[in-house]
JSON list of C-alpha atoms in Angstrom, two decimals:
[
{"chain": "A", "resi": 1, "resn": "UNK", "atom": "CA", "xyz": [-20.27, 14.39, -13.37]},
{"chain": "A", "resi": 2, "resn": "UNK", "atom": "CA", "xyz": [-16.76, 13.24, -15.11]},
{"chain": "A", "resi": 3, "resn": "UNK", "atom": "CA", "xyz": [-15.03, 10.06, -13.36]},
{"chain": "A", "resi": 4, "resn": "UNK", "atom": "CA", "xyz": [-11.10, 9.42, -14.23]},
{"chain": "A", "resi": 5, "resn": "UNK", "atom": "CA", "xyz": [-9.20, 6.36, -13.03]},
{"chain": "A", "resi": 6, "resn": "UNK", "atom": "CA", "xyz": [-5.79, 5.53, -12.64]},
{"chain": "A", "resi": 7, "resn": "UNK", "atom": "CA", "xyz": [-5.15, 2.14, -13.28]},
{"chain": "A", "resi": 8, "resn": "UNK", "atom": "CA", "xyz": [-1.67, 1.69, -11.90]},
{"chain": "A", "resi": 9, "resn": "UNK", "atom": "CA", "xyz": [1.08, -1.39, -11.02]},
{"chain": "A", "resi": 10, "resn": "UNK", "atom": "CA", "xyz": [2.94, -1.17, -7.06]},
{"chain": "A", "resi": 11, "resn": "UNK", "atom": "CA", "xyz": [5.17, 1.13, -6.75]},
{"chain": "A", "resi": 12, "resn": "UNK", "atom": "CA", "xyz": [4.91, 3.53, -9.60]},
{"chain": "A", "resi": 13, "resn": "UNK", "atom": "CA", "xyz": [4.40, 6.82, -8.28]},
{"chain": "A", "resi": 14, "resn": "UNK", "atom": "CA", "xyz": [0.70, 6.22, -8.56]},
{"chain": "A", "resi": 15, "resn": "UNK", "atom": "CA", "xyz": [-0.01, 8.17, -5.86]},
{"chain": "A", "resi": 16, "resn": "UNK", "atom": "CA", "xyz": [1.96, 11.11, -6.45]},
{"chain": "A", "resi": 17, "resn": "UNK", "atom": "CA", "xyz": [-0.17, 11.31, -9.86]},
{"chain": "A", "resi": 18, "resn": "UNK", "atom": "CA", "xyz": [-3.50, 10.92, -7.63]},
{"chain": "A", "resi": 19, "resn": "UNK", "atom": "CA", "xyz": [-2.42, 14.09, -5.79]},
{"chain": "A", "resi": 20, "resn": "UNK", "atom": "CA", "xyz": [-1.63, 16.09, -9.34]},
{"chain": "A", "resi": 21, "resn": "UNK", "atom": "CA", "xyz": [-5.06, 14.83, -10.67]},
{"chain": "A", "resi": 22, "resn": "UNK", "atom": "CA", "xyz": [-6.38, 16.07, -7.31]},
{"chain": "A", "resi": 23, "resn": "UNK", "atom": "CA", "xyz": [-5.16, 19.41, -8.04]},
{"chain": "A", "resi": 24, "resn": "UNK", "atom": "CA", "xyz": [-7.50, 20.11, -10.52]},
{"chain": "A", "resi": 25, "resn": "UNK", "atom": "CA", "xyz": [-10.28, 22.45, -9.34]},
{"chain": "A", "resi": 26, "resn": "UNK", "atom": "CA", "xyz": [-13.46, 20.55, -8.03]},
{"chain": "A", "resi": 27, "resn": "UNK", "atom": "CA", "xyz": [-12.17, 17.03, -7.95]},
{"chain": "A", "resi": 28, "resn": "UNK", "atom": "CA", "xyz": [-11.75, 13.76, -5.38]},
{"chain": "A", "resi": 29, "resn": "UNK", "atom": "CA", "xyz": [-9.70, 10.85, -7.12]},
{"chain": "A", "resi": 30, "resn": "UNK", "atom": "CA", "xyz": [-9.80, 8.66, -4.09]},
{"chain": "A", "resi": 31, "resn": "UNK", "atom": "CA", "xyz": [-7.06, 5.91, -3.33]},
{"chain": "A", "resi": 32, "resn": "UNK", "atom": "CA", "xyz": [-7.12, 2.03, -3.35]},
{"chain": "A", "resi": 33, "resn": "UNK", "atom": "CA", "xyz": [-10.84, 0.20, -2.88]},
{"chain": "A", "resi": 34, "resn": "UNK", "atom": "CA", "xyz": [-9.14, -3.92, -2.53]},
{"chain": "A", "resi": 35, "resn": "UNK", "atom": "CA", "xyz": [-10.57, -4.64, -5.68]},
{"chain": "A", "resi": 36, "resn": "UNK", "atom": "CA", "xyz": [-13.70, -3.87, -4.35]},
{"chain": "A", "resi": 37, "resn": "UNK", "atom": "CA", "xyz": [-15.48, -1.76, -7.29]},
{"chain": "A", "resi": 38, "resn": "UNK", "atom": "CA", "xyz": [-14.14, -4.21, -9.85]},
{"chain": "A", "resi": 39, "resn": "UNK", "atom": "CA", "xyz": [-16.21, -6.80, -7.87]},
{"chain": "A", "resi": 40, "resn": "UNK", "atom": "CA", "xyz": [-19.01, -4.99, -8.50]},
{"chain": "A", "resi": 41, "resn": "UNK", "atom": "CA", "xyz": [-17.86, -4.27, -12.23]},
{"chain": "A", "resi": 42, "resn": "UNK", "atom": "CA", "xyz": [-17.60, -8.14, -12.54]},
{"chain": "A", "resi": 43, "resn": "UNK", "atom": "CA", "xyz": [-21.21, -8.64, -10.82]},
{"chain": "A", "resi": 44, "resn": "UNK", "atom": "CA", "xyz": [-22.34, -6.18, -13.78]},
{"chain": "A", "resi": 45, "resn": "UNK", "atom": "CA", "xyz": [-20.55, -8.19, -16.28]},
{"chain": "A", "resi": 46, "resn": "UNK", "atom": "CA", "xyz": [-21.89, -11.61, -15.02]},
{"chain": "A", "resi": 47, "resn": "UNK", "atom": "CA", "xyz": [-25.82, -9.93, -14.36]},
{"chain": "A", "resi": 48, "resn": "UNK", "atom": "CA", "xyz": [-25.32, -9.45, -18.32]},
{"chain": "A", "resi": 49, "resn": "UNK", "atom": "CA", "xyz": [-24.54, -12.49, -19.21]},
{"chain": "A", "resi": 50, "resn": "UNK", "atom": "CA", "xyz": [-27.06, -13.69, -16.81]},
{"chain": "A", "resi": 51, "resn": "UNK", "atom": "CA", "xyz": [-29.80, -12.14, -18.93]},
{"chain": "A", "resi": 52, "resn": "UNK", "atom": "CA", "xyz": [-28.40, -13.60, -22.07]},
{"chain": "A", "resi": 53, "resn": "UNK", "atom": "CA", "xyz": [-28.95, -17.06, -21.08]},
{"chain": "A", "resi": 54, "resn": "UNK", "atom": "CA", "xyz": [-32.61, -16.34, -18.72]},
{"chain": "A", "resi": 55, "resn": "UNK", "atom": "CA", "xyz": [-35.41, -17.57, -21.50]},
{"chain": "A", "resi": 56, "resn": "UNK", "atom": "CA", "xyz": [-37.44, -15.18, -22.33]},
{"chain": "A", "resi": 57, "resn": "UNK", "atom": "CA", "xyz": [-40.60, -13.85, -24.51]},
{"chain": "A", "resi": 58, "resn": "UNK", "atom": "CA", "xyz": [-40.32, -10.68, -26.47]},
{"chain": "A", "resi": 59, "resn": "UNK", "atom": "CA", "xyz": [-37.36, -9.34, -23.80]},
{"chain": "A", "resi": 60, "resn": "UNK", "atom": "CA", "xyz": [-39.78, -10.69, -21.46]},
{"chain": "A", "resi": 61, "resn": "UNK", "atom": "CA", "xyz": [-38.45, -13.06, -18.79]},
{"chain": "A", "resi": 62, "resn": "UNK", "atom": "CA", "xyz": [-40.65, -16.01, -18.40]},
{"chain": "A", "resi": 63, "resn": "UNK", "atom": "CA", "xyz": [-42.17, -16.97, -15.27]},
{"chain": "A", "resi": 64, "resn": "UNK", "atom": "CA", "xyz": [-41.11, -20.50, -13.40]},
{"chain": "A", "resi": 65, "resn": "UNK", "atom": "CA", "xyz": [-45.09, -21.43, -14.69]},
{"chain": "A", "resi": 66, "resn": "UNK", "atom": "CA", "xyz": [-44.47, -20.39, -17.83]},
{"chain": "A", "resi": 67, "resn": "UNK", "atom": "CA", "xyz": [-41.02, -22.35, -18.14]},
{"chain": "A", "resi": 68, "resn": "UNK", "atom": "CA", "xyz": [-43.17, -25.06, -16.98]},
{"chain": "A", "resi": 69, "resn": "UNK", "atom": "CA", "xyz": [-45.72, -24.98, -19.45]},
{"chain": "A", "resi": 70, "resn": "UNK", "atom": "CA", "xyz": [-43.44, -24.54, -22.30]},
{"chain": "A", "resi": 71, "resn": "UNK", "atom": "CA", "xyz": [-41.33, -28.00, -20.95]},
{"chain": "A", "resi": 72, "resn": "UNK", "atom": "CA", "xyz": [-38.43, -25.29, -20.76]},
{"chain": "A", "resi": 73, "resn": "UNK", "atom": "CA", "xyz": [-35.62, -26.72, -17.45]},
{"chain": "A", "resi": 74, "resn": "UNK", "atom": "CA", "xyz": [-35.86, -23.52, -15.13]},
{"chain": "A", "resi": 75, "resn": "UNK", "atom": "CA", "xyz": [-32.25, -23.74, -14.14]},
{"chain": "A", "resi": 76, "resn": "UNK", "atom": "CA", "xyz": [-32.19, -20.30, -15.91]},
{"chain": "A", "resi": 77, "resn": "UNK", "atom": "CA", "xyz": [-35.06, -19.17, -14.24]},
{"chain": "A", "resi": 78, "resn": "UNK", "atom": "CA", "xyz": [-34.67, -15.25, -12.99]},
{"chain": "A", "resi": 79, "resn": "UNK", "atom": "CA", "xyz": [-36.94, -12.33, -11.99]},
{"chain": "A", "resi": 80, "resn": "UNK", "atom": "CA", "xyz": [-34.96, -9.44, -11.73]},
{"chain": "A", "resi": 81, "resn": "UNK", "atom": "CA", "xyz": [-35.04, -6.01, -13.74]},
{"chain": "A", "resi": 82, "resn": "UNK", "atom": "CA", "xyz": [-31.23, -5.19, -15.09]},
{"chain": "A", "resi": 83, "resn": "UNK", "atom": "CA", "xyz": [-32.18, -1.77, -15.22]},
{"chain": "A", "resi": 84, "resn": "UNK", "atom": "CA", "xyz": [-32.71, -1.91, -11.78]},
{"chain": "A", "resi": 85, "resn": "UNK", "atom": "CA", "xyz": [-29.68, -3.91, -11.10]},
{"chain": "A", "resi": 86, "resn": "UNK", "atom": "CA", "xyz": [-27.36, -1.47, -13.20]},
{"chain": "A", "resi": 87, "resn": "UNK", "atom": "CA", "xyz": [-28.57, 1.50, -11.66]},
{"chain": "A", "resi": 88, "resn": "UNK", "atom": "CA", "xyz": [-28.06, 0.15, -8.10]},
{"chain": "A", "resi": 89, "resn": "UNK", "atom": "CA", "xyz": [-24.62, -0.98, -8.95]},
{"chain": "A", "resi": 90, "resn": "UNK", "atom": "CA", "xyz": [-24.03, 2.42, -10.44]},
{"chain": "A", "resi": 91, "resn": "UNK", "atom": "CA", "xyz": [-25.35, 4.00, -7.43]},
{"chain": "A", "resi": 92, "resn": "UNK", "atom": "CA", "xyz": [-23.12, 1.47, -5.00]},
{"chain": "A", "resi": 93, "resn": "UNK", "atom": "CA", "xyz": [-19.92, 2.90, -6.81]},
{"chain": "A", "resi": 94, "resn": "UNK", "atom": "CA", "xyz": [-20.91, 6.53, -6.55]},
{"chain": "A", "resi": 95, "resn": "UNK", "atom": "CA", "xyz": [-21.11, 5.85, -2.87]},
{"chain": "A", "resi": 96, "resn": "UNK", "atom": "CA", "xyz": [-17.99, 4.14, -2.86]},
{"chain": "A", "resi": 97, "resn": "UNK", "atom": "CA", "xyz": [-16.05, 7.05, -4.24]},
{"chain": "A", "resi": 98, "resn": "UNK", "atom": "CA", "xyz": [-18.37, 10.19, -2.90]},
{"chain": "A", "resi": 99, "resn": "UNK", "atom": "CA", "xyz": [-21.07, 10.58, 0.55]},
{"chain": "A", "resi": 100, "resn": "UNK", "atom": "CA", "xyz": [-23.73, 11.84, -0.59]},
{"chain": "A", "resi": 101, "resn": "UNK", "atom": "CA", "xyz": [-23.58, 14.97, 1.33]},
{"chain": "A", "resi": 102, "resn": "UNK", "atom": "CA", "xyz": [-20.73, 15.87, -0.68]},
{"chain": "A", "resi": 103, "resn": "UNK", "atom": "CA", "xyz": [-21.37, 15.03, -4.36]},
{"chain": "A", "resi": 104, "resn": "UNK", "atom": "CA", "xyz": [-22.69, 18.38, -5.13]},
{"chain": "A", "resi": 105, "resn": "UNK", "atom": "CA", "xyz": [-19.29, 19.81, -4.55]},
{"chain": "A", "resi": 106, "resn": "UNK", "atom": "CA", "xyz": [-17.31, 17.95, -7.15]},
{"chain": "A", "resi": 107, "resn": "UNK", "atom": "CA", "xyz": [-18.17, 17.79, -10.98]},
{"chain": "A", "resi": 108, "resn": "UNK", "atom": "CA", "xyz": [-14.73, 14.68, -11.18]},
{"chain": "A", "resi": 109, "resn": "UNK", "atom": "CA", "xyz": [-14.82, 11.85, -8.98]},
{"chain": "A", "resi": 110, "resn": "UNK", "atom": "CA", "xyz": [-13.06, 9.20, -9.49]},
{"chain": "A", "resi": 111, "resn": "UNK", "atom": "CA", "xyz": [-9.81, 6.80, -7.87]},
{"chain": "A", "resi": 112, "resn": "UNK", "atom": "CA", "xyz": [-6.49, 5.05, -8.40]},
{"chain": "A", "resi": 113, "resn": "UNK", "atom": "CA", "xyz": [-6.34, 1.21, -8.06]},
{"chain": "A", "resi": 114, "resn": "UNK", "atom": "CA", "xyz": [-3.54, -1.02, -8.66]},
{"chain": "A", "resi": 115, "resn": "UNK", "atom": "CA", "xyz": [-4.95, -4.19, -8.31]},
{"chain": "A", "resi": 116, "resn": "UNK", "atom": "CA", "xyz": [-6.15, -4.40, -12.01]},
{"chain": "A", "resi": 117, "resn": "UNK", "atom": "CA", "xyz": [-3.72, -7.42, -13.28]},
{"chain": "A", "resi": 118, "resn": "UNK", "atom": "CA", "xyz": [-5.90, -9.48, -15.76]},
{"chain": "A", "resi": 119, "resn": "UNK", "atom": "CA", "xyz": [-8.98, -7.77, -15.00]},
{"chain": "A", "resi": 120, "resn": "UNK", "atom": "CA", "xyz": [-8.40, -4.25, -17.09]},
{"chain": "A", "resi": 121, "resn": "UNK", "atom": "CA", "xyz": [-11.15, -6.04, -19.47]},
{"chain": "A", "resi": 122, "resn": "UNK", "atom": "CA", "xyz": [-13.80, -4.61, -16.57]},
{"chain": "A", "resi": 123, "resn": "UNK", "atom": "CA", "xyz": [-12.79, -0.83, -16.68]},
{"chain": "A", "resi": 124, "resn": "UNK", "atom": "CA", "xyz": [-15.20, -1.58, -19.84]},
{"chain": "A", "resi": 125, "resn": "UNK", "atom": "CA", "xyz": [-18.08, -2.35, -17.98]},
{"chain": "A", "resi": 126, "resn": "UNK", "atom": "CA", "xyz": [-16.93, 0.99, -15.68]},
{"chain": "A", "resi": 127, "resn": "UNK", "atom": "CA", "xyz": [-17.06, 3.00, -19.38]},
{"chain": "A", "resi": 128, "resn": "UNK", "atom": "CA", "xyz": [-20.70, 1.26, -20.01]},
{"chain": "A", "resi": 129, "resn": "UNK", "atom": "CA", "xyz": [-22.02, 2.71, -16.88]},
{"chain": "A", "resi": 130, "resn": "UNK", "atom": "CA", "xyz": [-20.25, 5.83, -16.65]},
{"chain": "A", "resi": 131, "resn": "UNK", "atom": "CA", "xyz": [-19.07, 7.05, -20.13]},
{"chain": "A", "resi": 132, "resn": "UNK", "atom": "CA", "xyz": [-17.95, 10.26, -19.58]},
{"chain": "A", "resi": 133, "resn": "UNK", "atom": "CA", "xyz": [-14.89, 8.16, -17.94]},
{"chain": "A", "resi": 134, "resn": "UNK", "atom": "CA", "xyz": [-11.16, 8.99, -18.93]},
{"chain": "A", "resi": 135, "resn": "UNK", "atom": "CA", "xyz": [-8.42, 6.69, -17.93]},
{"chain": "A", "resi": 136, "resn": "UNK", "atom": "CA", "xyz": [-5.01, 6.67, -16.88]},
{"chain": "A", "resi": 137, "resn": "UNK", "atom": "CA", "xyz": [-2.79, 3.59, -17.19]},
{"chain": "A", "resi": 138, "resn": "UNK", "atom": "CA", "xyz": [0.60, 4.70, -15.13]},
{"chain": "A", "resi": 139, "resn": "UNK", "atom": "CA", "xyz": [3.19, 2.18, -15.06]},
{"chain": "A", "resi": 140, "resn": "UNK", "atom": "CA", "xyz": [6.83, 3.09, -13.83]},
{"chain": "A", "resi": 141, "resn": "UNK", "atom": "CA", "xyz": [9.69, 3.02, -16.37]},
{"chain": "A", "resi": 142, "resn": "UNK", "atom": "CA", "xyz": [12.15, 1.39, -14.46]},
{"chain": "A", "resi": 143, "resn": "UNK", "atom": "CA", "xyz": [11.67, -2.48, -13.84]},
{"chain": "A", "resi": 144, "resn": "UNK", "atom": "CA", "xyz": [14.82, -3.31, -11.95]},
{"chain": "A", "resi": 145, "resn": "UNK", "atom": "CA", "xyz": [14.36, -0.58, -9.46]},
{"chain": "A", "resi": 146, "resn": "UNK", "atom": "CA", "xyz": [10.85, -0.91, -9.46]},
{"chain": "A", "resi": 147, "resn": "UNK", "atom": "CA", "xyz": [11.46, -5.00, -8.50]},
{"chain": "A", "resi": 148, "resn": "UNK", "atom": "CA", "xyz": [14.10, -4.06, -5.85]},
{"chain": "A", "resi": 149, "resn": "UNK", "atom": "CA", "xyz": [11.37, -1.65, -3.43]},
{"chain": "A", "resi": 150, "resn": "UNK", "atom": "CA", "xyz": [10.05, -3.07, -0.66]},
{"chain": "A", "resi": 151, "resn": "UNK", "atom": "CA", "xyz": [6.92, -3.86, -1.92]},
{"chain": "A", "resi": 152, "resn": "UNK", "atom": "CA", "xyz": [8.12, -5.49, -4.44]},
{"chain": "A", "resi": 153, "resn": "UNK", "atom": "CA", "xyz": [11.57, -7.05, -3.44]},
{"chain": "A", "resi": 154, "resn": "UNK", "atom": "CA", "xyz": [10.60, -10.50, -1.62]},
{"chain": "A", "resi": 155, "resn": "UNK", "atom": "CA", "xyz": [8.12, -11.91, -4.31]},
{"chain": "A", "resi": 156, "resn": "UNK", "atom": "CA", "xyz": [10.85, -13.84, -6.27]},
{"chain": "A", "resi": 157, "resn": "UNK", "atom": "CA", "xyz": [8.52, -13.87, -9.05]},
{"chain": "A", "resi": 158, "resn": "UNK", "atom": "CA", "xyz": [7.84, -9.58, -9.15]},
{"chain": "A", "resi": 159, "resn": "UNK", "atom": "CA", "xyz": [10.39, -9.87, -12.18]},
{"chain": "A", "resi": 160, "resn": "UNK", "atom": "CA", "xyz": [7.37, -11.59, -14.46]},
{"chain": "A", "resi": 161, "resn": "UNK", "atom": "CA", "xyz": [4.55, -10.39, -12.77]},
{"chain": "A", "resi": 162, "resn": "UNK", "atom": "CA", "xyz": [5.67, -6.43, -13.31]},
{"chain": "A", "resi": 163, "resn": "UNK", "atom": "CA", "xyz": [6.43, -6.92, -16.75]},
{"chain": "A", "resi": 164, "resn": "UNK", "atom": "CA", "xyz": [3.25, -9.26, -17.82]},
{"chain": "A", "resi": 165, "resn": "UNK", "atom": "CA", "xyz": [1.28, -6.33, -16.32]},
{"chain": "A", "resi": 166, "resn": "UNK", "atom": "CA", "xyz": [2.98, -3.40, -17.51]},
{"chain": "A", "resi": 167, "resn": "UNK", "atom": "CA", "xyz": [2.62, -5.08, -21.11]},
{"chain": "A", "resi": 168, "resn": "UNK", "atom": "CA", "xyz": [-1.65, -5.20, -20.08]},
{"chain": "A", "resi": 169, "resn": "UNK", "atom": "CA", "xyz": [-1.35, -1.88, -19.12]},
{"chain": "A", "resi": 170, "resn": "UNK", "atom": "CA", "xyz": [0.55, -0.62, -22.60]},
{"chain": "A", "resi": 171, "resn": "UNK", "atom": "CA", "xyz": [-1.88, -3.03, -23.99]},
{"chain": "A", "resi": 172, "resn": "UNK", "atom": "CA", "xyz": [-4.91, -1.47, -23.09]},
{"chain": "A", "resi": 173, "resn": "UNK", "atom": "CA", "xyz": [-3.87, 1.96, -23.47]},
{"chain": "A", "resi": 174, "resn": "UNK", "atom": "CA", "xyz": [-2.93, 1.76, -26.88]},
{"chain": "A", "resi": 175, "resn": "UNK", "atom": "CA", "xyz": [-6.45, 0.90, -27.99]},
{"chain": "A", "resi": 176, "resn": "UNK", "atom": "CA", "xyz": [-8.60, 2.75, -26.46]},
{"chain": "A", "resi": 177, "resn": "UNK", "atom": "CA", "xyz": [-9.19, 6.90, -26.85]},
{"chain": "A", "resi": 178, "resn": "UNK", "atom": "CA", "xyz": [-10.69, 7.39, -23.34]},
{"chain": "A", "resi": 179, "resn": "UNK", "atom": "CA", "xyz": [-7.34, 5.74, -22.37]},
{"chain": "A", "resi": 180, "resn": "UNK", "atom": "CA", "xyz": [-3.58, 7.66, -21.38]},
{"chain": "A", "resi": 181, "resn": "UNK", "atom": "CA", "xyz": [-0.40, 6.15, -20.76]},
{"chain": "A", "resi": 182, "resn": "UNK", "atom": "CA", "xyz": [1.56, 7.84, -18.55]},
{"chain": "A", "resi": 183, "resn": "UNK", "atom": "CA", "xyz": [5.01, 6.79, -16.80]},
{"chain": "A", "resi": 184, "resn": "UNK", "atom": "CA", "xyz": [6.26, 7.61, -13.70]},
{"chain": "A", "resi": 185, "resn": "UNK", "atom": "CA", "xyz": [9.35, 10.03, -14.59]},
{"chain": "A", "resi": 186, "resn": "UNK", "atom": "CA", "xyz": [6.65, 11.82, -16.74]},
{"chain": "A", "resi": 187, "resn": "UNK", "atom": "CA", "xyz": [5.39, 12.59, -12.99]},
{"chain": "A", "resi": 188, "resn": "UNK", "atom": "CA", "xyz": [8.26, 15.00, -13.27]},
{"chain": "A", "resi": 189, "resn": "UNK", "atom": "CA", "xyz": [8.55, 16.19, -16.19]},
{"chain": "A", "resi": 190, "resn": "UNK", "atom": "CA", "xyz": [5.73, 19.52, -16.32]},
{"chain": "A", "resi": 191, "resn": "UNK", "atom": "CA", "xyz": [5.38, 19.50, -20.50]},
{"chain": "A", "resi": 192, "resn": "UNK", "atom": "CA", "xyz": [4.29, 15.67, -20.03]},
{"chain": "A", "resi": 193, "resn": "UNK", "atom": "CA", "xyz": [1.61, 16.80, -16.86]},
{"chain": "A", "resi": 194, "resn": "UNK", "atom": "CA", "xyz": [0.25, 19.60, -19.11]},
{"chain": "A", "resi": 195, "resn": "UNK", "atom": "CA", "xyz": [-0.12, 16.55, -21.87]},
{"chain": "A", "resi": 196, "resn": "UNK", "atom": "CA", "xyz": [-2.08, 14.63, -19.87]},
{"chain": "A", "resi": 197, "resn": "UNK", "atom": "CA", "xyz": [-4.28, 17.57, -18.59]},
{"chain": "A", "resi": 198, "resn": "UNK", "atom": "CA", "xyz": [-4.89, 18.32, -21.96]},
{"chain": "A", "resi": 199, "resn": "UNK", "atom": "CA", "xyz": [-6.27, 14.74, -22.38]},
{"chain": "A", "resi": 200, "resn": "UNK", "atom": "CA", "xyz": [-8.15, 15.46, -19.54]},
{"chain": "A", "resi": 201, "resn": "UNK", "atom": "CA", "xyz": [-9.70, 18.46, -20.66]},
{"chain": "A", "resi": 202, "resn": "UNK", "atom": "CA", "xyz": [-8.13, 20.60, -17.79]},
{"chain": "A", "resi": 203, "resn": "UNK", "atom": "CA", "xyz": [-5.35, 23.31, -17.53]},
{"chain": "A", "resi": 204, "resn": "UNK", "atom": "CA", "xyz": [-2.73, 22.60, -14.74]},
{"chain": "A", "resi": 205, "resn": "UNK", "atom": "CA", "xyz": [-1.87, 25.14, -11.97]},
{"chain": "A", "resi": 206, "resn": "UNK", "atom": "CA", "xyz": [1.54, 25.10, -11.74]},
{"chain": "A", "resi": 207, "resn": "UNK", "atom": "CA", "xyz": [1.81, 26.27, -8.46]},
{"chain": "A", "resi": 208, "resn": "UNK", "atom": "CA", "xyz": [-0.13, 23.53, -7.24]},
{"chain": "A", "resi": 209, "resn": "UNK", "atom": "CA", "xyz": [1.70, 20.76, -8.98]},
{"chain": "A", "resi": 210, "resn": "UNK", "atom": "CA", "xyz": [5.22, 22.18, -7.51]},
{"chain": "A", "resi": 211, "resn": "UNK", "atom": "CA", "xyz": [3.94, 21.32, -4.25]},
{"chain": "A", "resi": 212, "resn": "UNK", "atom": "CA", "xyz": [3.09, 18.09, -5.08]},
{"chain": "A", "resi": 213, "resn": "UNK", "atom": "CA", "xyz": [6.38, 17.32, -6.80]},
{"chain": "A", "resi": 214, "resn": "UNK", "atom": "CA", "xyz": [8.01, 19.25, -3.38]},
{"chain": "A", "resi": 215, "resn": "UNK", "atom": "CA", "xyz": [6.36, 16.52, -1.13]},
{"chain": "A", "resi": 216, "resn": "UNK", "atom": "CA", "xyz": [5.77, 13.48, -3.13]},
{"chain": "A", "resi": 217, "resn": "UNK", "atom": "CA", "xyz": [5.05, 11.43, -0.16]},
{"chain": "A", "resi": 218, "resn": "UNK", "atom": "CA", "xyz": [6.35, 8.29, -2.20]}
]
């Protein structure tokens, strides 16, 4: 199983490029989760660093008796199995994005989220669980028309905001090889799609992408 994500800002054609993606034979790239996976990415990150502070003996975390013993302050004191942890968390996600019933008939799952503003540091933790992950980071090209859309128009502040996370976006992109930055009037440009399908290890059907770009639903 391959997983892609589109980390995307508002208003960007986002999910125009979730339909393209879709295209590809044997794939679900769901939409928008709240934030809700990254809340779990962040409970993986924390469970880490969790671990890194529990005492322990030989990778072995001491018991509250032994903490006593050894006149160690239990505030640290823990009893869970990471593995355990990681593999449920990995398992909640998979849910998240696929039923069960269904996993069998996709070999990409994945989904677009735009709520990634100061937190693209936890598609790392995604990459730890899941590293056969490729990412997109789609940004539009056009800030003034971008800050003028509905969504974006009454936040007085959008201005700052779009441009402190487009830069995160570029940011991330740049250094990373799992990672591709794509723009929104790439969306319509077919030598740019068949780029980023290359990245993705996948040939695009024309035909199919026309009818996206037909109907954008944007």
């Amino acid at each position: 199983m391959n997983f892609i994500i589109i980390a995307a800002i508002g208003r960007s054609g986002s999910t125009t490029l979730q339909r393209i993606i879709n295209s590809i034979p044997d794939s679900n790239i769901t939409g928008e989760k709240w934030g809700a996976i990254e809340d779990l990415l962040n409970c993986y990150k924390n469970i880490k660093g969790t671990i890194s502070c529990t005492p322990k003996n030989n990778d072995e975390l001491l018991t509250m008796d032994e903490m006593v013993k050894a006149n160690i302050k239990p505030a640290w004191y823990n009893c869970f199995c990471l593995e355990e942890v990681k593999n449920n968390i990995k398992n909640t996600i998979i849910s998240i994005l696929v039923t069960s019933e269904s996993i069998s008939k996709y070999r990409i799952i994945g989904y677009k989220e735009i709520r990634f503003f100061n937190k693209l540091h936890l598609l790392d933790e995604f990459v730890e669980l899941f590293p056969n992950t490729k990412i997109i980071c789609h940004l539009s090209d056009n800030l003034e028309r971008q800050c003028k859309s509905d969504w974006w128009k009454l936040d007085e502040n959008s201005k700052q905001h779009l441009l402190d996370y487009n830069n995160q976006l570029i940011n991330y992109a740049s250094n990373k090889d799992n990672c591709y930055l794509s723009y929104m009037k790439n969306l319509f440009d077919i030598n740019e799609i068949e780029k980023m399908f290359l990245f993705l290890g996948e040939k695009l059907n024309k035909e199919e992408y026309d009818l996206v770009i037909s109907n954008s639903l944007e």
